[in-house]
């Protein structure tokens, strides 16, 4: 499971649309849809209910959302800590 797919999941949930989230992350809508399908395959359940007009979280997607958010936040904190250590070591 890659971090871009998790970030995409979070942006789709936040923005309510695949195309808007794709633009936000500099992806094509087709690429974003493919990434979401692969993420759903990896987690083993549907994350979103999709129609031609709307995207909404499934019950499983809503349950997964805070864990995905925490995973991204933890990764960002770890990267920040590592960067701080690298900055200190260079001084």
PDB file of C-alpha atoms in Angstrom:
ATOM      1  CA  UNK A   1       0.000   0.000   0.000  1.00  0.00           C
ATOM      2  CA  UNK A   2       1.617   3.238  -1.089  1.00  0.00           C
ATOM      3  CA  UNK A   3       1.279   6.630   0.572  1.00  0.00           C
ATOM      4  CA  UNK A   4       0.009   8.394  -2.560  1.00  0.00           C
ATOM      5  CA  UNK A   5      -2.987   6.067  -2.682  1.00  0.00           C
ATOM      6  CA  UNK A   6      -3.706   6.739   0.997  1.00  0.00           C
ATOM      7  CA  UNK A   7      -3.405  10.492   0.413  1.00  0.00           C
ATOM      8  CA  UNK A   8      -5.740  10.150  -2.573  1.00  0.00           C
ATOM      9  CA  UNK A   9      -8.262   8.264  -0.429  1.00  0.00           C
ATOM     10  CA  UNK A  10      -8.151  11.060   2.148  1.00  0.00           C
ATOM     11  CA  UNK A  11      -8.529  13.804  -0.485  1.00  0.00           C
ATOM     12  CA  UNK A  12     -11.471  12.068  -2.189  1.00  0.00           C
ATOM     13  CA  UNK A  13     -13.164  11.706   1.192  1.00  0.00           C
ATOM     14  CA  UNK A  14     -12.461  15.374   1.965  1.00  0.00           C
ATOM     15  CA  UNK A  15     -13.365  16.851  -1.423  1.00  0.00           C
ATOM     16  CA  UNK A  16     -16.180  14.459  -2.314  1.00  0.00           C
ATOM     17  CA  UNK A  17     -14.946  13.666  -5.795  1.00  0.00           C
ATOM     18  CA  UNK A  18     -12.258  11.699  -7.582  1.00  0.00           C
ATOM     19  CA  UNK A  19     -11.593  14.340 -10.249  1.00  0.00           C
ATOM     20  CA  UNK A  20     -11.117  17.130  -7.681  1.00  0.00           C
ATOM     21  CA  UNK A  21      -8.805  14.974  -5.570  1.00  0.00           C
ATOM     22  CA  UNK A  22      -6.868  13.941  -8.676  1.00  0.00           C
ATOM     23  CA  UNK A  23      -6.330  17.585  -9.655  1.00  0.00           C
ATOM     24  CA  UNK A  24      -5.247  18.403  -6.115  1.00  0.00           C
ATOM     25  CA  UNK A  25      -2.601  15.667  -6.242  1.00  0.00           C
ATOM     26  CA  UNK A  26      -1.556  16.307  -9.868  1.00  0.00           C
ATOM     27  CA  UNK A  27      -2.965  13.004 -11.112  1.00  0.00           C
ATOM     28  CA  UNK A  28      -5.226  12.268 -14.034  1.00  0.00           C
ATOM     29  CA  UNK A  29      -8.762  11.219 -13.067  1.00  0.00           C
ATOM     30  CA  UNK A  30      -8.176   7.846 -14.756  1.00  0.00           C
ATOM     31  CA  UNK A  31      -4.984   7.286 -12.780  1.00  0.00           C
ATOM     32  CA  UNK A  32      -6.738   8.289  -9.563  1.00  0.00           C
ATOM     33  CA  UNK A  33      -9.601   5.881 -10.230  1.00  0.00           C
ATOM     34  CA  UNK A  34      -7.141   3.070 -10.944  1.00  0.00           C
ATOM     35  CA  UNK A  35      -5.243   3.832  -7.723  1.00  0.00           C
ATOM     36  CA  UNK A  36      -8.461   3.760  -5.709  1.00  0.00           C
ATOM     37  CA  UNK A  37      -9.469   0.446  -7.276  1.00  0.00           C
ATOM     38  CA  UNK A  38      -6.050  -1.012  -6.404  1.00  0.00           C
ATOM     39  CA  UNK A  39      -6.296   0.342  -2.836  1.00  0.00           C
ATOM     40  CA  UNK A  40      -9.735  -1.237  -2.466  1.00  0.00           C
ATOM     41  CA  UNK A  41      -8.301  -4.507  -3.760  1.00  0.00           C
ATOM     42  CA  UNK A  42      -5.457  -4.299  -1.237  1.00  0.00           C
ATOM     43  CA  UNK A  43      -7.664  -3.552   1.776  1.00  0.00           C
ATOM     44  CA  UNK A  44     -10.301  -6.071   0.701  1.00  0.00           C
ATOM     45  CA  UNK A  45     -13.373  -3.824   0.828  1.00  0.00           C
ATOM     46  CA  UNK A  46     -14.979  -0.939  -1.046  1.00  0.00           C
ATOM     47  CA  UNK A  47     -14.028   2.482   0.280  1.00  0.00           C
ATOM     48  CA  UNK A  48     -16.514   4.557  -1.691  1.00  0.00           C
ATOM     49  CA  UNK A  49     -19.976   4.369  -3.159  1.00  0.00           C
ATOM     50  CA  UNK A  50     -19.636   5.883  -6.630  1.00  0.00           C
ATOM     51  CA  UNK A  51     -22.278   7.238  -8.953  1.00  0.00           C
ATOM     52  CA  UNK A  52     -21.864   9.476 -11.978  1.00  0.00           C
ATOM     53  CA  UNK A  53     -22.703  12.469  -9.779  1.00  0.00           C
ATOM     54  CA  UNK A  54     -21.396  11.681  -6.319  1.00  0.00           C
ATOM     55  CA  UNK A  55     -18.849   9.819  -4.273  1.00  0.00           C
ATOM     56  CA  UNK A  56     -19.509   8.914  -0.653  1.00  0.00           C
ATOM     57  CA  UNK A  57     -17.690   6.794   1.885  1.00  0.00           C
ATOM     58  CA  UNK A  58     -18.957   3.300   2.521  1.00  0.00           C
ATOM     59  CA  UNK A  59     -19.348   2.216   6.132  1.00  0.00           C
ATOM     60  CA  UNK A  60     -16.034   0.384   5.836  1.00  0.00           C
ATOM     61  CA  UNK A  61     -14.418   3.420   4.202  1.00  0.00           C
ATOM     62  CA  UNK A  62     -15.598   5.663   7.034  1.00  0.00           C
ATOM     63  CA  UNK A  63     -14.194   3.209   9.590  1.00  0.00           C
ATOM     64  CA  UNK A  64     -10.849   3.090   7.732  1.00  0.00           C
ATOM     65  CA  UNK A  65     -10.580   6.884   7.338  1.00  0.00           C
ATOM     66  CA  UNK A  66      -9.126   7.809  10.761  1.00  0.00           C
ATOM     67  CA  UNK A  67      -6.530   5.031  10.493  1.00  0.00           C
ATOM     68  CA  UNK A  68      -5.420   6.219   7.066  1.00  0.00           C
ATOM     69  CA  UNK A  69      -5.211   9.784   8.390  1.00  0.00           C
ATOM     70  CA  UNK A  70      -3.160   8.652  11.377  1.00  0.00           C
ATOM     71  CA  UNK A  71      -0.834   6.624   9.152  1.00  0.00           C
ATOM     72  CA  UNK A  72      -0.112   9.656   6.957  1.00  0.00           C
ATOM     73  CA  UNK A  73       0.358  11.932   9.980  1.00  0.00           C
ATOM     74  CA  UNK A  74       2.730   9.418  11.598  1.00  0.00           C
ATOM     75  CA  UNK A  75       4.747   9.143   8.393  1.00  0.00           C
ATOM     76  CA  UNK A  76       4.971  12.929   8.075  1.00  0.00           C
ATOM     77  CA  UNK A  77       6.082  13.239  11.710  1.00  0.00           C
ATOM     78  CA  UNK A  78       8.735  10.575  11.166  1.00  0.00           C
ATOM     79  CA  UNK A  79      10.010  12.277   8.037  1.00  0.00           C
ATOM     80  CA  UNK A  80      10.116  15.606   9.876  1.00  0.00           C
ATOM     81  CA  UNK A  81      12.067  14.086  12.765  1.00  0.00           C
ATOM     82  CA  UNK A  82      14.507  12.420  10.398  1.00  0.00           C
ATOM     83  CA  UNK A  83      15.004  15.660   8.490  1.00  0.00           C
ATOM     84  CA  UNK A  84      15.644  17.537  11.738  1.00  0.00           C
ATOM     85  CA  UNK A  85      18.259  14.960  12.682  1.00  0.00           C
ATOM     86  CA  UNK A  86      19.900  15.290   9.277  1.00  0.00           C
ATOM     87  CA  UNK A  87      19.904  19.085   9.586  1.00  0.00           C
ATOM     88  CA  UNK A  88      21.547  18.906  13.027  1.00  0.00           C
ATOM     89  CA  UNK A  89      24.146  16.406  11.793  1.00  0.00           C
ATOM     90  CA  UNK A  90      25.109  18.731   8.928  1.00  0.00           C
ATOM     91  CA  UNK A  91      25.790  21.684  11.224  1.00  0.00           C
TER      92      UNK A  91
END
